[in-house]
mmCIF file of C-alpha atoms in Angstrom:
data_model
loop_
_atom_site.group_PDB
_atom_site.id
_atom_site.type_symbol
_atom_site.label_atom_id
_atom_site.label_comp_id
_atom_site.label_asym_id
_atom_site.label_seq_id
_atom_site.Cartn_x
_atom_site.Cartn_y
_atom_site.Cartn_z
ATOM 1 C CA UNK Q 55 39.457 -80.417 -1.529
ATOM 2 C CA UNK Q 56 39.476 -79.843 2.240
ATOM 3 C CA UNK Q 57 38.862 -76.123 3.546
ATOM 4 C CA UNK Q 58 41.931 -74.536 4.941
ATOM 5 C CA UNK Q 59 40.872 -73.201 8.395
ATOM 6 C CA UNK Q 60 44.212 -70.843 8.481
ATOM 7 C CA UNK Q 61 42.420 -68.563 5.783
ATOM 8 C CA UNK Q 62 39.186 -67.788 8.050
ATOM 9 C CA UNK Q 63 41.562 -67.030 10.607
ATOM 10 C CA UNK Q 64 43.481 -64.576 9.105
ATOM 11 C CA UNK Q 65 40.764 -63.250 6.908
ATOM 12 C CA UNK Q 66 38.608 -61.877 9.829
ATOM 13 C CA UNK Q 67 41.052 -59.770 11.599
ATOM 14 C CA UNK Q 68 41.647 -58.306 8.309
ATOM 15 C CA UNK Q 69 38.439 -57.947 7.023
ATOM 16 C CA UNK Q 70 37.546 -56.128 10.579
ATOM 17 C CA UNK Q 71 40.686 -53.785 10.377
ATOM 18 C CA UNK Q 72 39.498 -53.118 6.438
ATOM 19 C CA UNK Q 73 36.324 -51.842 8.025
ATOM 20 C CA UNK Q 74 36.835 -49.835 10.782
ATOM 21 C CA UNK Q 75 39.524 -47.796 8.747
ATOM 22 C CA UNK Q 76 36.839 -47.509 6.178
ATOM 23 C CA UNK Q 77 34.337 -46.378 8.820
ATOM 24 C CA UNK Q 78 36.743 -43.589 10.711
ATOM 25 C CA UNK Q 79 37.548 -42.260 7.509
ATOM 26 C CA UNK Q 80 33.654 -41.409 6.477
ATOM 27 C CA UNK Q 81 33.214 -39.989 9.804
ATOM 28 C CA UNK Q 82 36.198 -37.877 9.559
ATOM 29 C CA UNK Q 83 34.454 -36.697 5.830
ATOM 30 C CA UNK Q 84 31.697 -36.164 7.910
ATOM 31 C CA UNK Q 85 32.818 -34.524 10.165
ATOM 32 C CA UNK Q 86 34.694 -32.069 8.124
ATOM 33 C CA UNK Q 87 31.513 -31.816 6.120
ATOM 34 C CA UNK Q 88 29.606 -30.852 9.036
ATOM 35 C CA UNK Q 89 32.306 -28.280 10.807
ATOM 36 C CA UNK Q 90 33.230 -26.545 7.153
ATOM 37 C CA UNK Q 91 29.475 -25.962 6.175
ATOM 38 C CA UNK Q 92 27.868 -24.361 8.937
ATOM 39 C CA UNK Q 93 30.626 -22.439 9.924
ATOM 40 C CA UNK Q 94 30.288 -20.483 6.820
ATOM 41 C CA UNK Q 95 26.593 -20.515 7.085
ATOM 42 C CA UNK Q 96 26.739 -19.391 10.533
ATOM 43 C CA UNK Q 97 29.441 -16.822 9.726
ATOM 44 C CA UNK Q 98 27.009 -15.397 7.025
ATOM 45 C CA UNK Q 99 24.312 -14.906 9.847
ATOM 46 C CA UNK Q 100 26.394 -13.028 11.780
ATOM 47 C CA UNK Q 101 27.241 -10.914 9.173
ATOM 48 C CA UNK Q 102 24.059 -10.460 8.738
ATOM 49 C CA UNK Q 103 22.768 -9.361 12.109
ATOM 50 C CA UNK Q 104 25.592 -6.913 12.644
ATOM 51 C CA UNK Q 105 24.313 -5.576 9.066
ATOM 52 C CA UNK Q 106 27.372 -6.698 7.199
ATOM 53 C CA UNK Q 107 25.784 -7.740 3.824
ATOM 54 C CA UNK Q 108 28.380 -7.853 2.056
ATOM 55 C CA UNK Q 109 30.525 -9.970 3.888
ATOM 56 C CA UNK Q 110 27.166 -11.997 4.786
ATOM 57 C CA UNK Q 111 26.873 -12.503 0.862
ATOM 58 C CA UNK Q 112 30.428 -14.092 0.480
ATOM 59 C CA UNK Q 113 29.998 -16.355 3.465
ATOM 60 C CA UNK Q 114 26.674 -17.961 2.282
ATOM 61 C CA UNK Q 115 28.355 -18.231 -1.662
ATOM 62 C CA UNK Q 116 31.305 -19.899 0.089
ATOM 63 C CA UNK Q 117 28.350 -22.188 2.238
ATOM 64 C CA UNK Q 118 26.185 -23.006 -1.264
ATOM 65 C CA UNK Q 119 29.374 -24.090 -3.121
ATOM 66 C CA UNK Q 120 30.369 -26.156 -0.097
ATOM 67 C CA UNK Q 121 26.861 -27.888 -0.201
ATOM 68 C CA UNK Q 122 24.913 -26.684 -3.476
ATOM 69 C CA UNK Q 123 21.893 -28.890 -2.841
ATOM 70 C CA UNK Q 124 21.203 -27.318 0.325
ATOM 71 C CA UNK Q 125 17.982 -25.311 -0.780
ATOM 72 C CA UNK Q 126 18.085 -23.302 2.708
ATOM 73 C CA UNK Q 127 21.217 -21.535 2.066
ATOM 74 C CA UNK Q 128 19.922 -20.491 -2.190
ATOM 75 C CA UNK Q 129 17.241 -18.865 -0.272
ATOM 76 C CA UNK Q 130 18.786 -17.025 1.761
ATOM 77 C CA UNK Q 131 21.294 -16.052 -0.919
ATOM 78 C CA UNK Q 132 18.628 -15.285 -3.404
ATOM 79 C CA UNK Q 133 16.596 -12.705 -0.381
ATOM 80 C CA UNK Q 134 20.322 -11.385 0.414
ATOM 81 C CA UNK Q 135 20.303 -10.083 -2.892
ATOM 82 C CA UNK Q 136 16.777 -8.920 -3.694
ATOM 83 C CA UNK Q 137 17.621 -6.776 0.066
ATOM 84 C CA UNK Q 138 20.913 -5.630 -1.525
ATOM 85 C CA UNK Q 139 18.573 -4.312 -5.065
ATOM 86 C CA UNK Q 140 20.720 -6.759 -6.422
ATOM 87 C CA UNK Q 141 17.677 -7.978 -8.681
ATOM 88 C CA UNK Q 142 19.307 -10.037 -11.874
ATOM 89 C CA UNK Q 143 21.297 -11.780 -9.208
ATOM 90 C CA UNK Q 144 18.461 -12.855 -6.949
ATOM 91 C CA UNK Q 145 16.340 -13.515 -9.784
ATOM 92 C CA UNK Q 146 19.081 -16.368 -11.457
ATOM 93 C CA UNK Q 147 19.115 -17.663 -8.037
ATOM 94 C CA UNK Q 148 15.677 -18.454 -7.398
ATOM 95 C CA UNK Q 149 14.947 -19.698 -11.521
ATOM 96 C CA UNK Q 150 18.159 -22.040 -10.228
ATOM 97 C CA UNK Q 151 15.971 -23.254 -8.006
ATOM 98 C CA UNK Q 152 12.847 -23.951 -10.391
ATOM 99 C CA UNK Q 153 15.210 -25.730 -12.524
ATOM 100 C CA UNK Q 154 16.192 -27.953 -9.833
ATOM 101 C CA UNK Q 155 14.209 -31.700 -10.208
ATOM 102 C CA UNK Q 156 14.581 -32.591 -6.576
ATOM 103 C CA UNK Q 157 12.610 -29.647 -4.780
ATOM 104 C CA UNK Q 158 9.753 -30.493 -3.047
ATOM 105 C CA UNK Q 159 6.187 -29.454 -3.842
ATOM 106 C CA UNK Q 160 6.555 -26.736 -0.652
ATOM 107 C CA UNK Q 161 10.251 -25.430 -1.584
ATOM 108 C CA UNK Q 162 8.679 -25.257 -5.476
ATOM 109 C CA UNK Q 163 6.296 -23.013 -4.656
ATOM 110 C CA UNK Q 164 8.218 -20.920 -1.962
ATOM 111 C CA UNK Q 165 10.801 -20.433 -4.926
ATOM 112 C CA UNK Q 166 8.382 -19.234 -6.976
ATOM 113 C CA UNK Q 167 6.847 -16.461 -4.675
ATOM 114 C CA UNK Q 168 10.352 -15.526 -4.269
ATOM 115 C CA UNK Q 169 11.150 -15.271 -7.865
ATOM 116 C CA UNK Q 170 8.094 -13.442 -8.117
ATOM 117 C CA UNK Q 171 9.136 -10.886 -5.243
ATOM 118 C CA UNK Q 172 12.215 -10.438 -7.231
ATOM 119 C CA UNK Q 173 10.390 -9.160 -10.380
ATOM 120 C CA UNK Q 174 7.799 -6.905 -8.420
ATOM 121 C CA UNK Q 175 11.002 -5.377 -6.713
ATOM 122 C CA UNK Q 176 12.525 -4.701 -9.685
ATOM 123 C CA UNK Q 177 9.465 -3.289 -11.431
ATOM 124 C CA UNK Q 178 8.981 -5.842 -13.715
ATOM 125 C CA UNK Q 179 5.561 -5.915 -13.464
ATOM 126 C CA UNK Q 180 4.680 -7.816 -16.391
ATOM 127 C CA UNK Q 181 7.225 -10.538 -15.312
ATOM 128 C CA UNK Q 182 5.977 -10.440 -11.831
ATOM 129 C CA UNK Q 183 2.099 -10.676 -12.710
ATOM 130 C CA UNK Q 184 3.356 -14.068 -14.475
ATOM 131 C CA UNK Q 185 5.494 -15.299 -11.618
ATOM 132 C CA UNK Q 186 1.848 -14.655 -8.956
ATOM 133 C CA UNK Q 187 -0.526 -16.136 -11.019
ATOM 134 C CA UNK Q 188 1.320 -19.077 -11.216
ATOM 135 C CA UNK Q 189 0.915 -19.671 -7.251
ATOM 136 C CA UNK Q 190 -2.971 -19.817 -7.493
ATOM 137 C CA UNK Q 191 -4.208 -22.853 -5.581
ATOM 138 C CA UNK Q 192 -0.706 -22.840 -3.441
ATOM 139 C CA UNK Q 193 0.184 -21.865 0.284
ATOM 140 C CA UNK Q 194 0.573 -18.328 -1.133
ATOM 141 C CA UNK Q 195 -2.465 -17.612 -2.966
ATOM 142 C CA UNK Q 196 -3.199 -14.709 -0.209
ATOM 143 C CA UNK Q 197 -0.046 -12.943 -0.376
ATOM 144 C CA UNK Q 198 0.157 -13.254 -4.491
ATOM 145 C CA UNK Q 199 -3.039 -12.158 -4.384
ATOM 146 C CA UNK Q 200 -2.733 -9.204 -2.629
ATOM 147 C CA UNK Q 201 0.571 -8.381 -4.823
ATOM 148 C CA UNK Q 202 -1.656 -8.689 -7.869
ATOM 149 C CA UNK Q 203 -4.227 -6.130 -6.346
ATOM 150 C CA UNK Q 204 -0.790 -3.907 -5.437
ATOM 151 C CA UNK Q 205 0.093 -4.073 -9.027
ATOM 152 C CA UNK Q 206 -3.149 -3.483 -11.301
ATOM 153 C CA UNK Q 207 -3.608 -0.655 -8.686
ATOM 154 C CA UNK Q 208 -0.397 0.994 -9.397
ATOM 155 C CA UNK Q 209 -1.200 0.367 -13.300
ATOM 156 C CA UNK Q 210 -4.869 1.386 -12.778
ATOM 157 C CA UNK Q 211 -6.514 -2.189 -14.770
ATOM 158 C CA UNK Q 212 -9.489 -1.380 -12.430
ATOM 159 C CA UNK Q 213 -11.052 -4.180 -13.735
ATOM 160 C CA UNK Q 214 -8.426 -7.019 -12.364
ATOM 161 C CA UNK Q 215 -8.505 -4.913 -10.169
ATOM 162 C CA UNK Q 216 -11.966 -5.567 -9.074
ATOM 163 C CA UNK Q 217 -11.448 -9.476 -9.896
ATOM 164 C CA UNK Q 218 -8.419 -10.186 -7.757
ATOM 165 C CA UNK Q 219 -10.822 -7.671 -4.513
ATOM 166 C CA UNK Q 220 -13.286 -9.764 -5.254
ATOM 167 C CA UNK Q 221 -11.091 -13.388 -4.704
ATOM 168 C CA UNK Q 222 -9.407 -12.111 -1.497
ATOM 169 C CA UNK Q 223 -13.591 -11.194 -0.220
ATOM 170 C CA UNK Q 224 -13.983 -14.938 -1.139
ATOM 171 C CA UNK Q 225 -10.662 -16.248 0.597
ATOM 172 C CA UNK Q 226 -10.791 -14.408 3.295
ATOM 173 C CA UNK Q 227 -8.729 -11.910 3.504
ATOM 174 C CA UNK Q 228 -9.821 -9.350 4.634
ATOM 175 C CA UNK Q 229 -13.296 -7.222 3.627
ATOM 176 C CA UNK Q 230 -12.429 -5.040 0.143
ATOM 177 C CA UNK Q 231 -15.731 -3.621 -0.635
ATOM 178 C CA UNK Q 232 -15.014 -0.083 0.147
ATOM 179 C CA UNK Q 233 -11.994 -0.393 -1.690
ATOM 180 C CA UNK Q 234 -13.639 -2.758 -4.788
ATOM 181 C CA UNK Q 235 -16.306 0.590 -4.287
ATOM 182 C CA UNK Q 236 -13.313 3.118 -5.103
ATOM 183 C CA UNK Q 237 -12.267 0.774 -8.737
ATOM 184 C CA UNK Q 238 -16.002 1.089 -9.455
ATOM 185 C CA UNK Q 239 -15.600 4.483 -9.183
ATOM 186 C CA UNK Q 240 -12.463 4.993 -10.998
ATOM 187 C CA UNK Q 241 -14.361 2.804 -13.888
ATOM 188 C CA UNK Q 242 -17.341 5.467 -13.569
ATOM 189 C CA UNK Q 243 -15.205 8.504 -13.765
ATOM 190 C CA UNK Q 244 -13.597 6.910 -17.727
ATOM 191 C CA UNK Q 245 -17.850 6.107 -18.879
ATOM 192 C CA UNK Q 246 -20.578 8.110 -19.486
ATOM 193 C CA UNK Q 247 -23.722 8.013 -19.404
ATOM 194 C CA UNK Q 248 -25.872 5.268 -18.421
ATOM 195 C CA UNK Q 249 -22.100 2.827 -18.217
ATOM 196 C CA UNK Q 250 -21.039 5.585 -15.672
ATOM 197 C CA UNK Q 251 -24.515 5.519 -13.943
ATOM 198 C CA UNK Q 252 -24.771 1.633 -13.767
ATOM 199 C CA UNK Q 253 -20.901 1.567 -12.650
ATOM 200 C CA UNK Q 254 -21.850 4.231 -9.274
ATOM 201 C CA UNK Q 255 -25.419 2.214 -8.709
ATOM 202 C CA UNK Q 256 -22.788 -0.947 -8.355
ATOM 203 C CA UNK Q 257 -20.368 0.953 -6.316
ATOM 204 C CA UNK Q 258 -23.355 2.182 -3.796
ATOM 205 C CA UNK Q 259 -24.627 -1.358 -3.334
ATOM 206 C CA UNK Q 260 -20.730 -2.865 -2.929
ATOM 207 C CA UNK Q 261 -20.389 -0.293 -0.181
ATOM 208 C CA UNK Q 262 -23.315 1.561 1.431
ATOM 209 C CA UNK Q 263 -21.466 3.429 3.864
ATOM 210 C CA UNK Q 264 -18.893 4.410 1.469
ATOM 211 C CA UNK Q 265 -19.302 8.727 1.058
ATOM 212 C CA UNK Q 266 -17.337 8.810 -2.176
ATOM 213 C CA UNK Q 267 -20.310 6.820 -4.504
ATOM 214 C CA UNK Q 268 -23.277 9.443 -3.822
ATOM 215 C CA UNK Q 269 -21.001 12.145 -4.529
ATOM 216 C CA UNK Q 270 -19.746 10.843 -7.902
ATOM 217 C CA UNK Q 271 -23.636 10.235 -8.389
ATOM 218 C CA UNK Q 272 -24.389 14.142 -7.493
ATOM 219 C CA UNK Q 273 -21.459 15.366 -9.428
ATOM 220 C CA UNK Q 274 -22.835 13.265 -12.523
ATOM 221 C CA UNK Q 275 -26.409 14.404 -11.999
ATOM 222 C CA UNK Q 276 -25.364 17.881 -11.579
ATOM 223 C CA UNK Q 277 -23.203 17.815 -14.793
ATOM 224 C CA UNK Q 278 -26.492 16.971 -16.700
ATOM 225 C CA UNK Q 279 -28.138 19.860 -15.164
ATOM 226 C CA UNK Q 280 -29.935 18.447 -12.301
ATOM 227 C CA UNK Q 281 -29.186 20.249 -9.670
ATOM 228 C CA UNK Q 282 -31.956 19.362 -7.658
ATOM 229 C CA UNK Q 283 -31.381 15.801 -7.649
ATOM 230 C CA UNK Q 284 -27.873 16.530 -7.345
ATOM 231 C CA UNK Q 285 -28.745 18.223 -3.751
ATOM 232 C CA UNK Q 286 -31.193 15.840 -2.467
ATOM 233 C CA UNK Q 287 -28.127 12.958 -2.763
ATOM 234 C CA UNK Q 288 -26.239 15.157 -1.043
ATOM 235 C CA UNK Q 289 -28.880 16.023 2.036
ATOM 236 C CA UNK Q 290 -29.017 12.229 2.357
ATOM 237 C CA UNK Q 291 -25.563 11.526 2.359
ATOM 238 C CA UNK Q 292 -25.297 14.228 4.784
ATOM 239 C CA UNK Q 293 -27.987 12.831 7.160
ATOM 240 C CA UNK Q 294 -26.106 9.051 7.344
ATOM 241 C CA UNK Q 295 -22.544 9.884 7.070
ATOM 242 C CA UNK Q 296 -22.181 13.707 8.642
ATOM 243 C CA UNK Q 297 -18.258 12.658 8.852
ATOM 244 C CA UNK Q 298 -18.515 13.651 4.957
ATOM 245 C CA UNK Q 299 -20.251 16.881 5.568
ATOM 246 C CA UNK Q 300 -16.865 19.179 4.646
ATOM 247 C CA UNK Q 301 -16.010 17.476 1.697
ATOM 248 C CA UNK Q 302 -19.735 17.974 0.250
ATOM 249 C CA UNK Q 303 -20.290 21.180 1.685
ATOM 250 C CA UNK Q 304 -19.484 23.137 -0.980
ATOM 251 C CA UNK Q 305 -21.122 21.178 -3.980
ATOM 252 C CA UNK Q 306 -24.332 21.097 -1.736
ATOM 253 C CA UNK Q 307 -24.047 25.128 -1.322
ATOM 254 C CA UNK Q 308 -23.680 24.986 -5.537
ATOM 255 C CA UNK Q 309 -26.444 22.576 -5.877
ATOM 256 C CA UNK Q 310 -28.917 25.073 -3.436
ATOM 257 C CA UNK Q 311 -27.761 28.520 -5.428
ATOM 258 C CA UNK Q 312 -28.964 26.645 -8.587
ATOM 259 C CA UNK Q 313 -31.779 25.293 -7.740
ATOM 260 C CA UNK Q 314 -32.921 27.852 -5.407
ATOM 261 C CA UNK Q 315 -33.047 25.731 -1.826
ATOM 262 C CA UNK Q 316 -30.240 27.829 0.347
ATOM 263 C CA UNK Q 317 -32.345 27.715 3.515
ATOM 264 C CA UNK Q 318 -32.829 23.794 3.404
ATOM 265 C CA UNK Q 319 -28.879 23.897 2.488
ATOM 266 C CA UNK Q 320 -28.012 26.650 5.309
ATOM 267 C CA UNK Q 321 -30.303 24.695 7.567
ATOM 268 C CA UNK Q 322 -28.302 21.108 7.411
ATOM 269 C CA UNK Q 323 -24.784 22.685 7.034
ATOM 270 C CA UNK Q 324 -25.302 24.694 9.997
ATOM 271 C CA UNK Q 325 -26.371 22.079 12.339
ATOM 272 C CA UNK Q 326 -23.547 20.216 11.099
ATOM 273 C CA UNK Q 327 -20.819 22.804 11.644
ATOM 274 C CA UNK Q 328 -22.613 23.508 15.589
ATOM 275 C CA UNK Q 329 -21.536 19.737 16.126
ATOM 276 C CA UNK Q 330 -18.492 19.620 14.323
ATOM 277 C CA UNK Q 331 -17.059 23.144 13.559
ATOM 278 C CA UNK Q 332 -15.317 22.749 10.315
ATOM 279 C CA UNK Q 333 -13.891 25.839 7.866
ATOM 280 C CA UNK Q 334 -14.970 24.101 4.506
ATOM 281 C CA UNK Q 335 -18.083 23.876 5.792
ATOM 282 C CA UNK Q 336 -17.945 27.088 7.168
ATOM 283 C CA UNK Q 337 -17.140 28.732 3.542
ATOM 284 C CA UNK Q 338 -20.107 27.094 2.102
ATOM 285 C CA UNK Q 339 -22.163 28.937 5.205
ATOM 286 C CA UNK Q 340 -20.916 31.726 3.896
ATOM 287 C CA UNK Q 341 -21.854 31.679 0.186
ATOM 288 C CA UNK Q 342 -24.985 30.997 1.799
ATOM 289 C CA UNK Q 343 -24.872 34.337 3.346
ATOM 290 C CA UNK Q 344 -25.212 38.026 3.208
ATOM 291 C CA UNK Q 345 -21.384 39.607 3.213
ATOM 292 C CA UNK Q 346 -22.229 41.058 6.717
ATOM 293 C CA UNK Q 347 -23.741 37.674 8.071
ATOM 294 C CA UNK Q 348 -20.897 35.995 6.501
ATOM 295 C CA UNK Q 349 -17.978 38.090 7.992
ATOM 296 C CA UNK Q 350 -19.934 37.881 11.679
ATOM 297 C CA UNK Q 351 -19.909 34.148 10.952
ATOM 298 C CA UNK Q 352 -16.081 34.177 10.404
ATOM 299 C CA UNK Q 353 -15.677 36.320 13.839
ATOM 300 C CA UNK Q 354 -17.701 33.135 15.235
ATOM 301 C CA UNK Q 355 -15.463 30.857 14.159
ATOM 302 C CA UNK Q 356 -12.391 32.703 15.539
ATOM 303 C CA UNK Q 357 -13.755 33.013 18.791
ATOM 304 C CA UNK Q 358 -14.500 29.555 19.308
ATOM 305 C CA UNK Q 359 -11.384 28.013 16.803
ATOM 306 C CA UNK Q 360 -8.315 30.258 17.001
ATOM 307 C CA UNK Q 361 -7.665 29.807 12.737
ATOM 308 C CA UNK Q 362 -5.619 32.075 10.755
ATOM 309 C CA UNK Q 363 -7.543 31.250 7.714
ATOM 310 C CA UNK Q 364 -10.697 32.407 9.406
ATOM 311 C CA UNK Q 365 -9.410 35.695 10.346
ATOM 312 C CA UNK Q 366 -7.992 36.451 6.689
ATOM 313 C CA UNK Q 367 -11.388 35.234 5.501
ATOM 314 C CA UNK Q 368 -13.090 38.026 7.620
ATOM 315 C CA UNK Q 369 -10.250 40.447 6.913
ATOM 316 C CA UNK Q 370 -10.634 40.346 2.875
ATOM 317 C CA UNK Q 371 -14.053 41.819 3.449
ATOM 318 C CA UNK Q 372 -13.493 44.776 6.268
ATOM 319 C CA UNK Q 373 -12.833 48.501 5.187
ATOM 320 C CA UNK Q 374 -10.023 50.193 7.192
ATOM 321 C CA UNK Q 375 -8.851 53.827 7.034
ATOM 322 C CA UNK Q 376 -5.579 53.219 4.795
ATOM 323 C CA UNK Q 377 -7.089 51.065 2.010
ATOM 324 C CA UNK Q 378 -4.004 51.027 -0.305
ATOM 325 C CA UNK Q 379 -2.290 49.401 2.331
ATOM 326 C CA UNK Q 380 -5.125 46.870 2.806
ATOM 327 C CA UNK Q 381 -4.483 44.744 -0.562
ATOM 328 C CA UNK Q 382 -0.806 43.758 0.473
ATOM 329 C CA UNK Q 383 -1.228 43.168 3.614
ATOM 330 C CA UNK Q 384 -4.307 40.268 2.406
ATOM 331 C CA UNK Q 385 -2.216 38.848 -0.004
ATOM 332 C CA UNK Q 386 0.379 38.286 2.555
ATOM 333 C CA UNK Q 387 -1.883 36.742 4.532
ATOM 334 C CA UNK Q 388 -3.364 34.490 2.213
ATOM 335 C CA UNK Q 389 0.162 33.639 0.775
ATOM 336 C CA UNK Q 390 0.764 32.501 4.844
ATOM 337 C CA UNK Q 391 -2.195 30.676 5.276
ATOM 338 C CA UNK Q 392 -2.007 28.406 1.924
ATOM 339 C CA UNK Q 393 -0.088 25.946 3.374
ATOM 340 C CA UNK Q 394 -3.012 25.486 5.963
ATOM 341 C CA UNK Q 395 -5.458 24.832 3.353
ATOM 342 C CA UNK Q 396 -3.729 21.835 2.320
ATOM 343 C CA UNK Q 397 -5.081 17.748 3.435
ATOM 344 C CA UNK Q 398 -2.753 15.484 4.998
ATOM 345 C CA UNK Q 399 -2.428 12.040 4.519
ATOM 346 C CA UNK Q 400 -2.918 9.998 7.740
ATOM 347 C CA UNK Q 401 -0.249 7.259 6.354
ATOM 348 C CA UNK Q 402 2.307 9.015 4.965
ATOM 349 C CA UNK Q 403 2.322 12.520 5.167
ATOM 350 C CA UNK Q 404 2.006 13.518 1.899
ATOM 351 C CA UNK Q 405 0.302 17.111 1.469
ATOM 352 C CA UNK Q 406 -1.852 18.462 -1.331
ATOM 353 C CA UNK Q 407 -4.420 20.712 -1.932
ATOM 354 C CA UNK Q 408 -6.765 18.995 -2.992
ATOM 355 C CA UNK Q 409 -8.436 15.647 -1.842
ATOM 356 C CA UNK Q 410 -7.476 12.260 -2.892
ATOM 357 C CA UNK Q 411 -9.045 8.739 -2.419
ATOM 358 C CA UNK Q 412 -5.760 7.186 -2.798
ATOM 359 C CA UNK Q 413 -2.384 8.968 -1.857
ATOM 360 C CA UNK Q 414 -0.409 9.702 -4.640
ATOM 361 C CA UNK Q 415 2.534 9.214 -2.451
ATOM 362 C CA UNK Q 416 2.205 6.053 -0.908
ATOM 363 C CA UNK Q 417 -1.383 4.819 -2.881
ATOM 364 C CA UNK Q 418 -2.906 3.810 0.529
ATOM 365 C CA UNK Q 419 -7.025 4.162 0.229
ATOM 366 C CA UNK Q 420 -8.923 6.632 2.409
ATOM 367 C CA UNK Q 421 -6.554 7.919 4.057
ATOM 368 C CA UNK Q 422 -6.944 11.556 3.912
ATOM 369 C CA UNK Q 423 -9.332 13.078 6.914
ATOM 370 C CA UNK Q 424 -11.591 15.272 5.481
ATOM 371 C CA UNK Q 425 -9.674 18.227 7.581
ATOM 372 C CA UNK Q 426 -7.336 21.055 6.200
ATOM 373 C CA UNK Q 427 -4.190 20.706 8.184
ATOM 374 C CA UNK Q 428 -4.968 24.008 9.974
ATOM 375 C CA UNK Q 429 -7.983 21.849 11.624
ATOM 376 C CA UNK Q 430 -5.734 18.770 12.625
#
């Protein structure tokens, strides 16, 4: 049968024609693909940097269910939320994620530090511990990490707590020995005996410039009625950390009235407070003293620090012609000068009377000066 030619002829402009329609209409999908996506996506940013959330949240929902596989726009959903305390919401975003098959290895684990963010923002720490552990061996080992240390701090586990300070030593980040020193302590402080003693001896060696093992050590030593070893940890820790001085001033004044040493005591105190004037250390100068050596010493102090407490220290002890007027006007005083007495913490402000390790308030380490607030 011979090959009509008239077919090939015909056929090609068709077959051309067929094409290019089928061409301009995938670039016009395209193309409204590409103008109806971003434009919602780049809607929800501006929301978002004129701190519209809300309206930022409906712009990237309307961008996801334009283009649901677009992993970019679940995160920033998902972080939208967790921002927002919307936690449940965040949280079925980011599993979403997990579930999907075609994440990468990267966008896997980013969705899982995520998910874990959401828990330890909600307080879930349980759910949260779970979620970090799970990114061991992954880009963000460090940061789970140090969100594990945040949470067996806040629950007190001292001992993952002294684990996970001892992994970040290892991957480097950061040094957490005087801090691994503190969890040894707070392990000491729950023991007895030789546990507690072998628990301090660790703590010493983790951190040898740390003040707060030798006094836990003298404070344990004392409690069994040595108060003469008690004193001589306390002379040393003087001599290498004088910085320390006012917050062991008074157990070393304690230690020397027991033991009978309060010239040795006087002795190292006072060359400390000639350096450094300080008023704990001042008080324990003055248990030290005779009540007419101590009240010139308070006169001293005044003279050289203008302090309030100082005065109504030397004031509780001087006679004056109306004496029924006298008790009053010193509890007045000492009412006034209470809130002077008080330590401040360096990060965060929080005040108390006595002197933490680790703020209550905002659980940061070390950072109360060993200063009443009169002093700083």
């Amino acid at each position: 049968m011979d090959f009509d030619l008239s077919w090939l002829l015909w056929g090609l402009p068709i077959a051309f024609v067929l094409g290019w329609v089928a061409s301009r209409l995938d670039l016009r999908q395209l193309r409204i693909e590409n103008r109806q996506a971003p434009k919602a996506y780049f809607r929800g940013l501006n929301f978002l940097l004129n701190e519209q959330q809300d309206q930022a949240i409906d712009a990237f929902i309307e961008a996801v269910r334009g283009d649901p596989d677009t992993s970019e726009l679940h995160f920033a959903l998902g972080n939208l939320f967790r921002r927002r305390g919307e936690y449940e919401r965040a949280v079925r975003v980011h599993e979403h994620l997990l579930s999907r098959g075609d994440l990468s290895r990267a966008e896997r684990h980013r969705a899982q530090h995520a998910l874990a963010l959401d828990f330890l923002k909600a307080g879930l720490l349980d759910r949260a511990e779970e979620a970090l552990r799970k990114l061991e061996g992954t880009a963000y080992e460090g940061q789970a990490l140090l969100a594990l240390l945040a949470i067996y701090e806040r629950s007190r586990d001292w001992v993952q707590a002294t684990e996970v300070s001892r992994k970040l030593d290892a991957s480097g980040q950061g040094n957490f020995s005087t801090r691994r020193s503190h969890f040894l302590c707070e392990m000491a402080a729950l023991a007895s005996g030789d546990e507690a003693d072998r628990l301090l001896r660790e703590a010493a060696q983790t951190a040898p410039d740390a003040p707060r093992p030798p006094m836990e050590m003298a404070a344990l030593k004392r409690k069994a009625g040595d108060a003469g070893q008690a004193m001589d940890m306390l002379v040393k820790l003087a001599g290498s950390t004088p910085s320390a001085i006012p917050l062991l001033a008074r157990p070393l004044a304690q230690d020397a009235l027991a033991c009978g040493r309060q010239a040795e005591a006087l002795a190292v105190l006072q060359a400390n407070y000639d350096q450094s004037p300080s008023l704990d250390v001042l008080d324990a100068i003055a248990s030290l003293q005779t009540p007419e050596e101590a009240r010139a010493s308070y006169v001293r102090h005044v003279e050289r620090e203008s302090s309030l407490v100082a005065a109504t220290r030397w004031l509780a002890g001087e006679k004056f012609e109306h004496e029924d007027r006298h008790p009053p006007v010193q509890r007045a005083l000492e009412q006034a000068t209470r809130p002077l007495l008080r330590y401040r913490c360096a990060a965060c402000g929080f005040e108390s009377k006595l002197h933490f390790w680790q703020c209550p308030g905002c659980q940061t380490w070390d950072s109360y000066p060993p200063r009443r607030v009169e002093e700083l």
